[in-house]
Amino acid sequence: MAASLFADVPFRAKIIGGAIIVVPLATLALLGAIFLRPAPIEQRLVWGCYTADNAPPISVEESKIRIVDGTRRSLSYIAEPCKEGYRLTVHPALILKASEGGRYSFEQGRGIGYFWPLLSEASDNPRKVHSPEDFGGRIDIAAEGRSAIYVRSKDGNNCG
């Protein structure tokens, strides 16, 4: 019969030893949940007219994203923190598809919506946006295996 490793250890010592391990780990988990939570992002930080090469402009407004291609389509969205950076969660699922001539257009996709990562001014990596202040007026929208980087225009003329 095999003897247990802690068979000769008093019960009180087992409780103290377990507390020495569990209490610091629980404290770290609680502090991480409190202090490592990303700051919320205000919707107004992303408002504006965005353009990308060979793709229709989009206008991010207070309550919707309007696609400026003559179709009068719009998307609802939420600007929110995510595991790595910040994103726009958009509904319904419209994706950028390449058409003949290399131009892109928004078409209905599968699913209930998509996530568009927010980018800093100097990087195409969404992980570089650690706080709302790091947002550089750029949005990454997946387009058939590639990305279309939408950049907020300074004058807003393309969104009419």
C-alpha positions as a printed NumPy array, in Angstrom:
array([[  0.   ,   0.   ,   0.   ],
       [  1.45 ,   3.353,  -1.09 ],
       [  1.657,   6.079,   1.517],
       [  0.413,   9.571,   0.673],
       [  3.017,  12.317,   0.398],
       [  1.255,  14.419,   3.009],
       [  0.019,  11.573,   5.206],
       [  2.084,  12.629,   8.23 ],
       [  1.383,  16.376,   7.879],
       [ -1.123,  17.742,  10.394],
       [ -4.407,  19.075,   8.999],
       [ -3.716,  22.579,  10.321],
       [ -0.409,  22.7  ,   8.405],
       [ -2.188,  21.604,   5.217],
       [ -4.692,  24.458,   5.592],
       [ -1.934,  27.015,   6.195],
       [  0.097,  25.71 ,   3.244],
       [ -2.936,  25.817,   0.963],
       [ -3.721,  29.384,   2.05 ],
       [ -0.125,  30.432,   1.331],
       [ -0.65 ,  29.317,  -2.279],
       [ -4.308,  30.215,  -2.909],
       [ -4.537,  33.688,  -1.298],
       [ -1.72 ,  35.329,  -3.353],
       [ -3.024,  33.784,  -6.587],
       [ -6.573,  34.955,  -5.898],
       [ -5.256,  38.439,  -5.043],
       [ -3.317,  38.616,  -8.323],
       [ -6.37 ,  37.519, -10.302],
       [ -8.56 ,  40.13 ,  -8.598],
       [ -6.039,  42.936,  -9.1  ],
       [ -5.587,  41.927, -12.753],
       [ -9.343,  42.009, -13.324],
       [ -9.573,  45.472, -11.775],
       [ -6.484,  47.229, -13.128],
       [ -5.82 ,  45.502, -16.448],
       [ -9.274,  46.278, -17.852],
       [ -8.87 ,  48.562, -20.884],
       [-10.321,  52.045, -20.739],
       [-13.656,  52.462, -22.554],
       [-13.606,  54.383, -25.819],
       [-16.072,  57.157, -26.584],
       [-17.982,  56.834, -29.855],
       [-17.152,  60.431, -30.771],
       [-13.446,  59.563, -31.084],
       [-14.18 ,  57.56 , -34.243],
       [-16.681,  59.908, -35.909],
       [-15.702,  61.207, -39.325],
       [-15.341,  60.426, -43.01 ],
       [-13.001,  57.557, -43.9  ],
       [-11.569,  56.646, -47.301],
       [ -9.518,  53.745, -48.642],
       [ -7.891,  53.09 , -51.997],
       [-10.39 ,  51.706, -54.542],
       [-13.165,  51.361, -51.946],
       [-16.278,  53.408, -51.212],
       [-15.969,  56.021, -48.458],
       [-17.694,  55.42 , -45.132],
       [-19.087,  58.013, -42.771],
       [-18.952,  57.074, -39.091],
       [-21.666,  59.041, -37.351],
       [-23.191,  59.174, -33.894],
       [-25.525,  56.202, -34.302],
       [-24.5  ,  54.502, -37.552],
       [-21.894,  53.967, -40.245],
       [-23.14 ,  55.149, -43.619],
       [-21.661,  53.641, -46.798],
       [-21.22 ,  56.451, -49.308],
       [-21.789,  54.566, -52.563],
       [-25.253,  55.729, -53.539],
       [-27.03 ,  52.715, -51.992],
       [-28.018,  54.477, -48.753],
       [-26.948,  51.409, -46.762],
       [-25.881,  51.834, -43.177],
       [-24.538,  49.728, -40.335],
       [-24.999,  49.943, -36.617],
       [-21.785,  49.879, -34.606],
       [-20.254,  49.915, -31.163],
       [-16.744,  51.227, -30.446],
       [-15.309,  48.981, -27.735],
       [-12.139,  47.603, -26.195],
       [-11.229,  44.048, -27.097],
       [ -8.591,  41.543, -26.055],
       [ -5.922,  43.225, -28.151],
       [ -6.659,  46.901, -28.739],
       [ -9.954,  48.496, -29.748],
       [-12.469,  47.782, -32.498],
       [-15.749,  48.679, -34.108],
       [-18.306,  45.89 , -33.864],
       [-20.598,  46.37 , -36.868],
       [-23.97 ,  44.856, -37.842],
       [-25.105,  43.562, -40.339],
       [-22.292,  41.558, -41.878],
       [-21.163,  43.551, -44.907],
       [-17.771,  42.642, -46.353],
       [-15.548,  44.309, -48.903],
       [-15.403,  42.305, -52.118],
       [-13.193,  42.995, -55.075],
       [-14.997,  43.681, -58.315],
       [-13.629,  43.819, -61.834],
       [-11.105,  46.568, -62.268],
       [ -9.728,  46.207, -58.741],
       [-12.419,  48.29 , -57.062],
       [-14.087,  47.178, -53.849],
       [-17.736,  47.251, -52.879],
       [-19.617,  46.293, -49.734],
       [-21.7  ,  43.126, -50.103],
       [-23.733,  40.993, -47.726],
       [-21.603,  38.418, -45.902],
       [-22.203,  35.518, -43.576],
       [-22.739,  35.987, -39.888],
       [-24.367,  38.622, -37.772],
       [-21.591,  41.186, -37.963],
       [-17.888,  41.884, -38.151],
       [-15.108,  43.387, -36.101],
       [-13.059,  46.231, -37.562],
       [ -9.841,  46.851, -35.594],
       [ -8.856,  50.446, -34.862],
       [ -5.268,  51.343, -35.76 ],
       [ -2.738,  53.875, -34.594],
       [ -1.377,  56.511, -36.945],
       [  1.988,  54.784, -37.397],
       [  1.181,  51.043, -37.343],
       [ -1.099,  48.525, -39.035],
       [ -0.977,  46.341, -35.915],
       [ -4.147,  46.722, -33.791],
       [ -2.163,  45.671, -30.703],
       [ -0.422,  49.055, -30.783],
       [ -3.631,  50.809, -29.699],
       [ -3.324,  50.473, -25.913],
       [ -5.679,  53.313, -25.005],
       [ -8.254,  55.446, -26.829],
       [ -5.635,  58.203, -27.188],
       [ -3.524,  55.864, -29.377],
       [ -6.231,  55.687, -32.077],
       [ -4.799,  57.353, -35.182],
       [ -7.927,  57.759, -37.307],
       [ -7.433,  54.471, -39.188],
       [ -9.686,  51.393, -39.432],
       [ -8.701,  47.962, -40.774],
       [-11.464,  46.277, -42.785],
       [-10.843,  42.756, -44.077],
       [-11.267,  42.467, -47.84 ],
       [-11.011,  38.935, -49.255],
       [ -7.851,  37.873, -47.465],
       [ -6.305,  41.346, -47.565],
       [ -6.972,  44.467, -45.615],
       [ -8.328,  47.795, -46.724],
       [ -7.016,  50.503, -44.438],
       [ -9.574,  53.278, -44.099],
       [ -8.103,  56.642, -43.115],
       [-10.124,  59.517, -41.668],
       [-10.075,  62.405, -44.101],
       [ -9.181,  65.803, -42.737],
       [-11.777,  67.753, -44.717],
       [-14.647,  65.214, -44.96 ],
       [-15.397,  66.142, -48.599],
       [-15.703,  62.517, -49.772],
       [-18.693,  61.76 , -47.554],
       [-21.003,  64.508, -48.8  ]])
